[in-house]
């Protein structure tokens, strides 16, 4: 089977290998079969390994949904009665967590700061000191909206110092930037299969401390479908998801994890970094500017400023590149006009070189100035 290879430079879903795509083509199976429960058991164990989580302390709980389901679940399920969430907010994905708090009427503090910078740790500590009812600190690891990498190890240490749990949205870093939940002080992390693991969309998962999930049995319940304890308990009892799982995505994820371990954590990290550096080189060569200081960038997303040229038209350039198999993505910074080029997926440096050929052609076609 010949499958056209597209280079996705959007922040997920990412370019996948053909072997992952084809892993979905399997005989039909009822997901209530023991055989399928066995597959999910192995998958959950492998997910722990990706983040170096000891199996006697952490568990992986699977959900059917896009990555946002994890944000919803952690916030609505892990807050005890009368306690508060502290959201350290320097971007669009942390803002999403604030919106979830608002929807569930959860007491929370929105510690908002510049989207162009890392959060101020002294201010985080001061907030924790002044609010002894904070039971959960929440912060996105890699803020996909800008490309900023947040200092989660330090934030997690502060959360623990003041007796709170630390939940990190690692959706756009897990499986790409090495993460060690113990060393990084992370009680709960999360992702969906289509980002760092390079599988398909539809499967999301939370990896977290089993003792805290057990304790959450007695916390106020705020949702039926997206309650962490309920799903965890069902897995423990039956080995199955409470409701219908995304069957084919699970097959793809199992294949993707095989490929993840075969490539290796460090080698994969290095490959994404090569892609990222090639993106920066291409941008510099054209005389375009980026908006985030590379010193605080994740190495996975580059936010590029629109050029100061009346002929610039993101849609036209996008369409030109799209027709040639390259997908570029709009920015998510409300105060400046940007687009994003991302280093996720099964791609490498030559793909970026090829992309910049098409991109430069697009600029020339639409008479957009460049160096
Ligand atoms: C992609 C992403 C999500 C999930 O977004 P969905 O559209 O629900 O898949 C959550 N957090 C971060 C940081 C992300 O990059």
mmCIF file of C-alpha atoms and ligand atoms in Angstrom:
data_model
loop_
_atom_site.group_PDB
_atom_site.id
_atom_site.type_symbol
_atom_site.label_atom_id
_atom_site.label_comp_id
_atom_site.label_asym_id
_atom_site.label_seq_id
_atom_site.Cartn_x
_atom_site.Cartn_y
_atom_site.Cartn_z
ATOM 1 C CA UNK A 1 0.000 0.000 0.000
ATOM 2 C CA UNK A 2 1.346 3.400 -1.003
ATOM 3 C CA UNK A 3 0.444 6.178 1.450
ATOM 4 C CA UNK A 4 1.302 9.768 0.552
ATOM 5 C CA UNK A 5 3.756 11.179 3.085
ATOM 6 C CA UNK A 6 2.815 14.628 4.381
ATOM 7 C CA UNK A 7 5.138 16.690 6.536
ATOM 8 C CA UNK A 8 3.047 18.140 9.338
ATOM 9 C CA UNK A 9 4.685 21.184 10.886
ATOM 10 C CA UNK A 10 1.605 21.861 13.030
ATOM 11 C CA UNK A 11 1.808 21.030 16.766
ATOM 12 C CA UNK A 12 0.125 17.635 16.445
ATOM 13 C CA UNK A 13 -1.326 15.416 15.156
ATOM 14 C CA UNK A 14 2.148 14.679 13.882
ATOM 15 C CA UNK A 15 3.548 12.903 10.834
ATOM 16 C CA UNK A 16 3.414 9.163 11.484
ATOM 17 C CA UNK A 17 5.309 6.230 10.035
ATOM 18 C CA UNK A 18 3.547 3.918 7.594
ATOM 19 C CA UNK A 19 3.994 1.051 10.047
ATOM 20 C CA UNK A 20 1.972 2.981 12.648
ATOM 21 C CA UNK A 21 -0.712 3.842 10.087
ATOM 22 C CA UNK A 22 -0.943 0.219 8.960
ATOM 23 C CA UNK A 23 -1.049 -1.129 12.528
ATOM 24 C CA UNK A 24 -4.670 0.034 12.576
ATOM 25 C CA UNK A 25 -5.652 -2.417 9.864
ATOM 26 C CA UNK A 26 -6.447 -5.443 11.982
ATOM 27 C CA UNK A 27 -9.212 -8.023 12.221
ATOM 28 C CA UNK A 28 -12.326 -6.679 13.921
ATOM 29 C CA UNK A 29 -12.373 -7.324 17.636
ATOM 30 C CA UNK A 30 -14.772 -6.585 20.454
ATOM 31 C CA UNK A 31 -12.800 -4.488 22.948
ATOM 32 C CA UNK A 32 -14.439 -6.399 25.816
ATOM 33 C CA UNK A 33 -12.392 -9.478 24.866
ATOM 34 C CA UNK A 34 -9.594 -10.566 27.216
ATOM 35 C CA UNK A 35 -7.187 -10.335 24.292
ATOM 36 C CA UNK A 36 -7.855 -6.624 24.009
ATOM 37 C CA UNK A 37 -7.577 -6.032 27.770
ATOM 38 C CA UNK A 38 -4.147 -7.683 27.565
ATOM 39 C CA UNK A 39 -3.094 -5.216 24.884
ATOM 40 C CA UNK A 40 -4.167 -2.286 27.036
ATOM 41 C CA UNK A 41 -2.313 -3.672 30.040
ATOM 42 C CA UNK A 42 0.948 -3.768 28.072
ATOM 43 C CA UNK A 43 0.275 -0.311 26.689
ATOM 44 C CA UNK A 44 -0.303 1.146 30.161
ATOM 45 C CA UNK A 45 2.954 -0.394 31.397
ATOM 46 C CA UNK A 46 4.883 0.973 28.441
ATOM 47 C CA UNK A 47 3.501 4.455 29.063
ATOM 48 C CA UNK A 48 4.943 4.345 32.579
ATOM 49 C CA UNK A 49 8.341 3.502 31.105
ATOM 50 C CA UNK A 50 8.256 6.515 28.783
ATOM 51 C CA UNK A 51 8.225 8.849 31.808
ATOM 52 C CA UNK A 52 10.318 6.577 34.058
ATOM 53 C CA UNK A 53 7.441 6.146 36.487
ATOM 54 C CA UNK A 54 7.896 3.343 39.032
ATOM 55 C CA UNK A 55 5.023 0.884 38.566
ATOM 56 C CA UNK A 56 4.527 0.516 42.314
ATOM 57 C CA UNK A 57 3.743 4.224 42.694
ATOM 58 C CA UNK A 58 2.290 5.382 39.399
ATOM 59 C CA UNK A 59 -0.391 4.159 37.060
ATOM 60 C CA UNK A 60 -1.479 5.082 33.539
ATOM 61 C CA UNK A 61 -5.187 5.602 32.939
ATOM 62 C CA UNK A 62 -6.471 5.671 29.371
ATOM 63 C CA UNK A 63 -9.316 7.761 28.003
ATOM 64 C CA UNK A 64 -11.053 8.111 24.668
ATOM 65 C CA UNK A 65 -10.753 11.741 23.636
ATOM 66 C CA UNK A 66 -8.372 14.435 22.495
ATOM 67 C CA UNK A 67 -5.697 15.792 24.840
ATOM 68 C CA UNK A 68 -7.956 18.378 26.427
ATOM 69 C CA UNK A 69 -9.892 15.589 28.117
ATOM 70 C CA UNK A 70 -6.871 15.051 30.390
ATOM 71 C CA UNK A 71 -6.851 18.682 31.523
ATOM 72 C CA UNK A 72 -10.555 18.407 32.299
ATOM 73 C CA UNK A 73 -10.138 15.112 34.161
ATOM 74 C CA UNK A 74 -7.185 16.127 36.354
ATOM 75 C CA UNK A 75 -8.779 19.385 37.402
ATOM 76 C CA UNK A 76 -12.275 18.067 38.061
ATOM 77 C CA UNK A 77 -11.156 14.858 39.787
ATOM 78 C CA UNK A 78 -8.177 15.755 41.938
ATOM 79 C CA UNK A 79 -9.327 18.738 43.973
ATOM 80 C CA UNK A 80 -10.437 17.995 47.549
ATOM 81 C CA UNK A 81 -13.387 19.821 49.124
ATOM 82 C CA UNK A 82 -12.649 23.385 50.190
ATOM 83 C CA UNK A 83 -9.284 23.548 48.411
ATOM 84 C CA UNK A 84 -7.897 25.654 45.591
ATOM 85 C CA UNK A 85 -6.016 25.161 42.337
ATOM 86 C CA UNK A 86 -3.071 27.387 41.468
ATOM 87 C CA UNK A 87 -2.700 27.678 37.702
ATOM 88 C CA UNK A 88 0.643 29.090 36.647
ATOM 89 C CA UNK A 89 -0.435 30.716 33.453
ATOM 90 C CA UNK A 90 1.892 31.943 30.741
ATOM 91 C CA UNK A 91 0.014 30.880 27.661
ATOM 92 C CA UNK A 92 -2.945 29.475 25.783
ATOM 93 C CA UNK A 93 -2.829 25.944 27.210
ATOM 94 C CA UNK A 94 -2.617 27.111 30.813
ATOM 95 C CA UNK A 95 -5.485 29.442 30.014
ATOM 96 C CA UNK A 96 -7.436 26.359 28.925
ATOM 97 C CA UNK A 97 -6.936 24.958 32.448
ATOM 98 C CA UNK A 98 -8.246 28.230 33.904
ATOM 99 C CA UNK A 99 -11.317 27.877 31.668
ATOM 100 C CA UNK A 100 -11.876 24.329 32.939
ATOM 101 C CA UNK A 101 -11.710 25.667 36.530
ATOM 102 C CA UNK A 102 -14.274 28.295 35.599
ATOM 103 C CA UNK A 103 -16.608 25.730 33.988
ATOM 104 C CA UNK A 104 -16.563 23.510 37.082
ATOM 105 C CA UNK A 105 -16.650 26.507 39.434
ATOM 106 C CA UNK A 106 -13.437 25.280 41.059
ATOM 107 C CA UNK A 107 -11.794 27.730 43.462
ATOM 108 C CA UNK A 108 -8.609 28.737 41.693
ATOM 109 C CA UNK A 109 -5.918 31.349 41.344
ATOM 110 C CA UNK A 110 -4.979 32.356 37.808
ATOM 111 C CA UNK A 111 -1.347 33.430 38.215
ATOM 112 C CA UNK A 112 -1.033 35.104 34.867
ATOM 113 C CA UNK A 113 2.271 36.271 33.434
ATOM 114 C CA UNK A 114 3.837 37.234 30.112
ATOM 115 C CA UNK A 115 3.475 34.646 27.347
ATOM 116 C CA UNK A 116 6.979 35.559 26.185
ATOM 117 C CA UNK A 117 8.643 34.530 29.434
ATOM 118 C CA UNK A 118 8.975 31.757 31.956
ATOM 119 C CA UNK A 119 6.922 32.142 35.116
ATOM 120 C CA UNK A 120 8.454 33.965 38.083
ATOM 121 C CA UNK A 121 9.249 31.257 40.637
ATOM 122 C CA UNK A 122 9.518 33.732 43.516
ATOM 123 C CA UNK A 123 5.957 34.842 42.807
ATOM 124 C CA UNK A 124 4.818 31.209 42.658
ATOM 125 C CA UNK A 125 6.361 30.628 46.093
ATOM 126 C CA UNK A 126 4.843 33.811 47.520
ATOM 127 C CA UNK A 127 1.402 32.744 46.254
ATOM 128 C CA UNK A 128 1.786 29.335 47.862
ATOM 129 C CA UNK A 129 2.886 30.947 51.142
ATOM 130 C CA UNK A 130 -0.088 33.282 51.192
ATOM 131 C CA UNK A 131 -2.692 30.635 50.287
ATOM 132 C CA UNK A 132 -2.426 27.565 52.445
ATOM 133 C CA UNK A 133 -5.599 26.148 50.865
ATOM 134 C CA UNK A 134 -3.871 25.437 47.546
ATOM 135 C CA UNK A 135 -4.029 21.661 47.100
ATOM 136 C CA UNK A 136 -3.035 21.515 43.439
ATOM 137 C CA UNK A 137 -0.453 23.404 41.435
ATOM 138 C CA UNK A 138 -0.960 23.184 37.696
ATOM 139 C CA UNK A 139 1.402 24.188 34.910
ATOM 140 C CA UNK A 140 1.922 23.201 31.322
ATOM 141 C CA UNK A 141 5.403 21.795 30.600
ATOM 142 C CA UNK A 142 5.797 22.902 27.023
ATOM 143 C CA UNK A 143 3.456 25.794 26.253
ATOM 144 C CA UNK A 144 2.601 24.841 22.690
ATOM 145 C CA UNK A 145 1.071 28.235 21.928
ATOM 146 C CA UNK A 146 4.457 29.944 22.058
ATOM 147 C CA UNK A 147 7.109 27.240 22.303
ATOM 148 C CA UNK A 148 8.193 28.214 25.840
ATOM 149 C CA UNK A 149 9.438 25.374 28.044
ATOM 150 C CA UNK A 150 8.369 25.882 31.652
ATOM 151 C CA UNK A 151 10.610 24.930 34.623
ATOM 152 C CA UNK A 152 8.402 22.124 35.921
ATOM 153 C CA UNK A 153 11.021 20.529 38.152
ATOM 154 C CA UNK A 154 11.311 23.757 40.159
ATOM 155 C CA UNK A 155 7.549 24.340 40.160
ATOM 156 C CA UNK A 156 6.921 20.759 41.294
ATOM 157 C CA UNK A 157 9.433 21.169 44.119
ATOM 158 C CA UNK A 158 7.650 24.330 45.281
ATOM 159 C CA UNK A 159 4.254 22.601 45.137
ATOM 160 C CA UNK A 160 5.571 19.766 47.289
ATOM 161 C CA UNK A 161 7.283 22.156 49.732
ATOM 162 C CA UNK A 162 3.859 23.661 50.460
ATOM 163 C CA UNK A 163 1.974 20.372 50.581
ATOM 164 C CA UNK A 164 0.244 20.574 47.200
ATOM 165 C CA UNK A 165 0.237 18.052 44.373
ATOM 166 C CA UNK A 166 1.738 19.015 41.037
ATOM 167 C CA UNK A 167 -0.137 18.374 37.805
ATOM 168 C CA UNK A 168 1.638 19.147 34.551
ATOM 169 C CA UNK A 169 0.168 19.236 31.072
ATOM 170 C CA UNK A 170 2.938 17.438 29.203
ATOM 171 C CA UNK A 171 0.853 16.863 26.062
ATOM 172 C CA UNK A 172 3.357 18.490 23.743
ATOM 173 C CA UNK A 173 6.562 17.280 25.393
ATOM 174 C CA UNK A 174 5.962 13.695 26.536
ATOM 175 C CA UNK A 175 7.887 11.250 24.365
ATOM 176 C CA UNK A 176 10.006 14.051 22.920
ATOM 177 C CA UNK A 177 11.719 15.846 25.809
ATOM 178 C CA UNK A 178 12.957 13.300 28.357
ATOM 179 C CA UNK A 179 10.727 13.388 31.432
ATOM 180 C CA UNK A 180 11.324 11.604 34.709
ATOM 181 C CA UNK A 181 8.293 12.007 36.940
ATOM 182 C CA UNK A 182 10.293 11.367 40.123
ATOM 183 C CA UNK A 183 13.204 13.713 39.386
ATOM 184 C CA UNK A 184 10.874 16.272 37.828
ATOM 185 C CA UNK A 185 8.543 16.283 40.858
ATOM 186 C CA UNK A 186 5.486 15.483 38.726
ATOM 187 C CA UNK A 187 2.543 13.768 40.422
ATOM 188 C CA UNK A 188 0.366 13.767 37.299
ATOM 189 C CA UNK A 189 1.312 14.198 33.677
ATOM 190 C CA UNK A 190 -0.663 13.611 30.523
ATOM 191 C CA UNK A 191 -0.596 13.386 26.749
ATOM 192 C CA UNK A 192 -2.513 12.129 23.774
ATOM 193 C CA UNK A 193 -1.244 9.487 21.406
ATOM 194 C CA UNK A 194 -0.951 11.686 18.335
ATOM 195 C CA UNK A 195 1.717 14.067 19.629
ATOM 196 C CA UNK A 196 5.096 12.911 20.965
ATOM 197 C CA UNK A 197 4.350 9.229 20.554
ATOM 198 C CA UNK A 198 3.546 9.724 16.860
ATOM 199 C CA UNK A 199 0.389 7.614 16.842
ATOM 200 C CA UNK A 200 -3.189 8.574 15.987
ATOM 201 C CA UNK A 201 -5.676 10.884 17.645
ATOM 202 C CA UNK A 202 -8.463 9.586 19.869
ATOM 203 C CA UNK A 203 -6.477 8.104 22.751
ATOM 204 C CA UNK A 204 -5.411 10.209 25.712
ATOM 205 C CA UNK A 205 -3.780 9.138 28.938
ATOM 206 C CA UNK A 206 -2.927 10.393 32.403
ATOM 207 C CA UNK A 207 0.077 9.013 34.251
ATOM 208 C CA UNK A 208 -0.086 9.702 37.941
ATOM 209 C CA UNK A 209 0.324 8.727 41.555
ATOM 210 C CA UNK A 210 -1.876 5.800 42.421
ATOM 211 C CA UNK A 211 -2.191 6.760 46.121
ATOM 212 C CA UNK A 212 -3.572 10.155 45.147
ATOM 213 C CA UNK A 213 -6.027 8.617 42.682
ATOM 214 C CA UNK A 214 -7.219 6.281 45.446
ATOM 215 C CA UNK A 215 -7.589 9.194 47.848
ATOM 216 C CA UNK A 216 -9.607 11.071 45.218
ATOM 217 C CA UNK A 217 -12.379 8.503 45.631
ATOM 218 C CA UNK A 218 -13.595 10.693 48.495
ATOM 219 C CA UNK A 219 -13.217 14.026 46.707
ATOM 220 C CA UNK A 220 -16.235 15.846 45.328
ATOM 221 C CA UNK A 221 -17.283 14.364 41.979
ATOM 222 C CA UNK A 222 -17.895 16.921 39.285
ATOM 223 C CA UNK A 223 -18.256 14.821 36.139
ATOM 224 C CA UNK A 224 -19.463 11.356 35.241
ATOM 225 C CA UNK A 225 -17.712 10.637 31.940
ATOM 226 C CA UNK A 226 -14.450 12.311 32.866
ATOM 227 C CA UNK A 227 -13.841 11.183 36.431
ATOM 228 C CA UNK A 228 -10.343 9.838 37.029
ATOM 229 C CA UNK A 229 -11.149 7.534 39.942
ATOM 230 C CA UNK A 230 -14.065 5.899 38.145
ATOM 231 C CA UNK A 231 -11.956 5.080 35.096
ATOM 232 C CA UNK A 232 -9.035 3.903 37.234
ATOM 233 C CA UNK A 233 -11.253 1.661 39.332
ATOM 234 C CA UNK A 234 -12.813 0.127 36.222
ATOM 235 C CA UNK A 235 -9.363 -0.646 34.816
ATOM 236 C CA UNK A 236 -8.342 -2.220 38.124
ATOM 237 C CA UNK A 237 -11.427 -4.404 38.260
ATOM 238 C CA UNK A 238 -11.730 -5.438 34.629
ATOM 239 C CA UNK A 239 -8.617 -4.350 32.726
ATOM 240 C CA UNK A 240 -10.947 -2.467 30.412
ATOM 241 C CA UNK A 241 -11.986 1.085 29.756
ATOM 242 C CA UNK A 242 -15.308 1.959 31.324
ATOM 243 C CA UNK A 243 -16.744 2.887 27.925
ATOM 244 C CA UNK A 244 -15.806 2.030 24.353
ATOM 245 C CA UNK A 245 -12.092 2.602 23.710
ATOM 246 C CA UNK A 246 -10.661 3.955 20.435
ATOM 247 C CA UNK A 247 -9.791 0.432 19.278
ATOM 248 C CA UNK A 248 -7.754 1.166 16.155
ATOM 249 C CA UNK A 249 -5.873 4.041 17.795
ATOM 250 C CA UNK A 250 -4.808 1.655 20.540
ATOM 251 C CA UNK A 251 -3.283 -0.701 17.971
ATOM 252 C CA UNK A 252 -1.483 2.239 16.384
ATOM 253 C CA UNK A 253 -0.202 3.420 19.776
ATOM 254 C CA UNK A 254 1.174 -0.003 20.630
ATOM 255 C CA UNK A 255 3.116 0.019 17.362
ATOM 256 C CA UNK A 256 4.226 3.608 17.975
ATOM 257 C CA UNK A 257 5.568 2.658 21.406
ATOM 258 C CA UNK A 258 7.545 -0.217 19.874
ATOM 259 C CA UNK A 259 9.091 2.291 17.504
ATOM 260 C CA UNK A 260 9.636 4.753 20.375
ATOM 261 C CA UNK A 261 11.670 2.240 22.382
ATOM 262 C CA UNK A 262 13.531 1.078 19.267
ATOM 263 C CA UNK A 263 14.567 4.654 18.443
ATOM 264 C CA UNK A 264 15.430 5.395 22.078
ATOM 265 C CA UNK A 265 14.655 8.376 24.296
ATOM 266 C CA UNK A 266 17.943 10.203 23.717
ATOM 267 C CA UNK A 267 18.113 9.540 19.969
ATOM 268 C CA UNK A 268 14.552 10.716 19.506
ATOM 269 C CA UNK A 269 15.214 13.853 21.537
ATOM 270 C CA UNK A 270 18.289 14.504 19.382
ATOM 271 C CA UNK A 271 16.283 14.015 16.184
ATOM 272 C CA UNK A 272 13.607 16.512 17.248
ATOM 273 C CA UNK A 273 16.402 18.908 18.146
ATOM 274 C CA UNK A 274 17.977 18.522 14.691
ATOM 275 C CA UNK A 275 14.622 19.361 13.146
ATOM 276 C CA UNK A 276 14.235 22.383 15.431
ATOM 277 C CA UNK A 277 17.700 23.693 14.553
ATOM 278 C CA UNK A 278 17.004 23.225 10.864
ATOM 279 C CA UNK A 279 13.802 25.262 11.293
ATOM 280 C CA UNK A 280 15.724 28.091 12.979
ATOM 281 C CA UNK A 281 18.399 27.998 10.262
ATOM 282 C CA UNK A 282 15.778 28.198 7.525
ATOM 283 C CA UNK A 283 14.004 31.101 9.218
ATOM 284 C CA UNK A 284 17.268 33.000 9.808
ATOM 285 C CA UNK A 285 18.365 32.470 6.221
ATOM 286 C CA UNK A 286 15.162 34.088 4.954
ATOM 287 C CA UNK A 287 15.612 37.028 7.334
ATOM 288 C CA UNK A 288 12.380 36.233 9.224
ATOM 289 C CA UNK A 289 12.207 36.772 12.975
ATOM 290 C CA UNK A 290 11.080 34.548 15.821
ATOM 291 C CA UNK A 291 9.406 35.844 18.978
ATOM 292 C CA UNK A 292 10.648 33.652 21.825
ATOM 293 C CA UNK A 293 14.202 33.739 23.194
ATOM 294 C CA UNK A 294 15.739 30.433 22.054
ATOM 295 C CA UNK A 295 17.164 30.015 25.576
ATOM 296 C CA UNK A 296 13.658 29.317 26.901
ATOM 297 C CA UNK A 297 12.304 27.493 23.859
ATOM 298 C CA UNK A 298 11.295 23.850 24.119
ATOM 299 C CA UNK A 299 12.997 22.989 20.862
ATOM 300 C CA UNK A 300 9.689 21.698 19.499
ATOM 301 C CA UNK A 301 7.752 24.773 18.403
ATOM 302 C CA UNK A 302 9.050 27.908 16.737
ATOM 303 C CA UNK A 303 6.802 30.989 16.675
ATOM 304 C CA UNK A 304 7.682 33.074 13.626
ATOM 305 C CA UNK A 305 6.676 36.704 13.144
ATOM 306 C CA UNK A 306 4.759 37.610 10.020
ATOM 307 C CA UNK A 307 7.120 39.519 7.742
ATOM 308 C CA UNK A 308 6.491 43.233 7.417
ATOM 309 C CA UNK A 309 5.350 43.049 3.803
ATOM 310 C CA UNK A 310 1.909 43.948 2.386
ATOM 311 C CA UNK A 311 2.124 40.931 0.072
ATOM 312 C CA UNK A 312 2.339 38.505 3.010
ATOM 313 C CA UNK A 313 -0.748 36.323 3.164
ATOM 314 C CA UNK A 314 -0.564 33.375 5.533
ATOM 315 C CA UNK A 315 -3.446 31.548 3.866
ATOM 316 C CA UNK A 316 -1.893 31.761 0.404
ATOM 317 C CA UNK A 317 1.517 30.624 1.608
ATOM 318 C CA UNK A 318 -0.108 27.866 3.641
ATOM 319 C CA UNK A 319 -2.087 26.630 0.640
ATOM 320 C CA UNK A 320 0.955 26.704 -1.638
ATOM 321 C CA UNK A 321 2.932 24.585 0.835
ATOM 322 C CA UNK A 322 -0.031 22.325 1.638
ATOM 323 C CA UNK A 323 -0.394 21.380 -2.019
ATOM 324 C CA UNK A 324 3.224 20.266 -1.900
ATOM 325 C CA UNK A 325 2.784 18.153 1.223
ATOM 326 C CA UNK A 326 3.847 20.605 3.936
ATOM 327 C CA UNK A 327 1.489 21.923 6.620
ATOM 328 C CA UNK A 328 2.295 25.154 8.456
ATOM 329 C CA UNK A 329 0.172 26.402 11.332
ATOM 330 C CA UNK A 330 -1.207 29.712 12.602
ATOM 331 C CA UNK A 331 0.149 31.235 15.806
ATOM 332 C CA UNK A 332 -1.592 31.451 19.165
ATOM 333 C CA UNK A 333 -0.278 34.736 20.552
ATOM 334 C CA UNK A 334 -3.032 37.332 20.733
ATOM 335 C CA UNK A 335 -0.675 40.317 20.801
ATOM 336 C CA UNK A 336 1.401 39.580 17.715
ATOM 337 C CA UNK A 337 0.898 38.008 14.308
ATOM 338 C CA UNK A 338 2.785 34.762 14.153
ATOM 339 C CA UNK A 339 2.742 31.354 12.557
ATOM 340 C CA UNK A 340 4.250 28.185 13.944
ATOM 341 C CA UNK A 341 6.684 25.597 12.641
ATOM 342 C CA UNK A 342 6.919 22.511 14.820
ATOM 343 C CA UNK A 343 9.419 19.713 15.221
ATOM 344 C CA UNK A 344 7.026 16.935 16.236
ATOM 345 C CA UNK A 345 6.522 13.703 14.352
ATOM 346 C CA UNK A 346 8.403 11.200 12.236
ATOM 347 C CA UNK A 347 10.423 13.759 10.332
ATOM 348 C CA UNK A 348 14.089 14.705 10.129
ATOM 349 C CA UNK A 349 16.360 17.475 8.917
ATOM 350 C CA UNK A 350 16.038 16.740 5.146
ATOM 351 C CA UNK A 351 12.255 17.226 5.435
ATOM 352 C CA UNK A 352 12.837 20.724 6.779
ATOM 353 C CA UNK A 353 15.314 21.522 4.015
ATOM 354 C CA UNK A 354 12.697 20.372 1.483
ATOM 355 C CA UNK A 355 10.031 22.420 3.248
ATOM 356 C CA UNK A 356 12.079 25.609 3.022
ATOM 357 C CA UNK A 357 12.494 25.059 -0.718
ATOM 358 C CA UNK A 358 8.710 25.057 -1.136
ATOM 359 C CA UNK A 359 8.270 27.900 1.356
ATOM 360 C CA UNK A 360 10.825 30.067 -0.485
ATOM 361 C CA UNK A 361 9.122 29.287 -3.790
ATOM 362 C CA UNK A 362 5.824 30.394 -2.234
ATOM 363 C CA UNK A 363 7.403 33.668 -1.093
ATOM 364 C CA UNK A 364 8.755 34.284 -4.595
ATOM 365 C CA UNK A 365 5.459 33.335 -6.249
ATOM 366 C CA UNK A 366 3.546 35.885 -4.128
ATOM 367 C CA UNK A 367 6.357 38.485 -4.337
ATOM 368 C CA UNK A 368 6.980 38.474 -0.590
ATOM 369 C CA UNK A 369 10.369 39.953 0.287
ATOM 370 C CA UNK A 370 12.978 37.788 1.905
ATOM 371 C CA UNK A 371 16.713 37.764 2.342
HETATM 372 C C1 LIG B 1 -2.310 19.585 21.891
HETATM 373 C C2 LIG B 1 -2.319 20.008 23.288
HETATM 374 C C3 LIG B 1 -3.397 19.709 24.121
HETATM 375 C C4 LIG B 1 -4.621 18.983 23.651
HETATM 376 O O1 LIG B 1 -5.298 19.607 22.623
HETATM 377 P P1 LIG B 1 -6.438 18.794 21.828
HETATM 378 O O2 LIG B 1 -6.847 19.759 20.778
HETATM 379 O O3 LIG B 1 -7.511 18.493 22.799
HETATM 380 O O4 LIG B 1 -5.789 17.571 21.303
HETATM 381 C C5 LIG B 1 -3.297 20.057 25.449
HETATM 382 N N1 LIG B 1 -2.219 20.682 25.932
HETATM 383 C C6 LIG B 1 -1.165 20.989 25.163
HETATM 384 C C7 LIG B 1 0.012 21.662 25.774
HETATM 385 C C8 LIG B 1 -1.178 20.657 23.821
HETATM 386 O O5 LIG B 1 -0.121 20.955 23.043
#
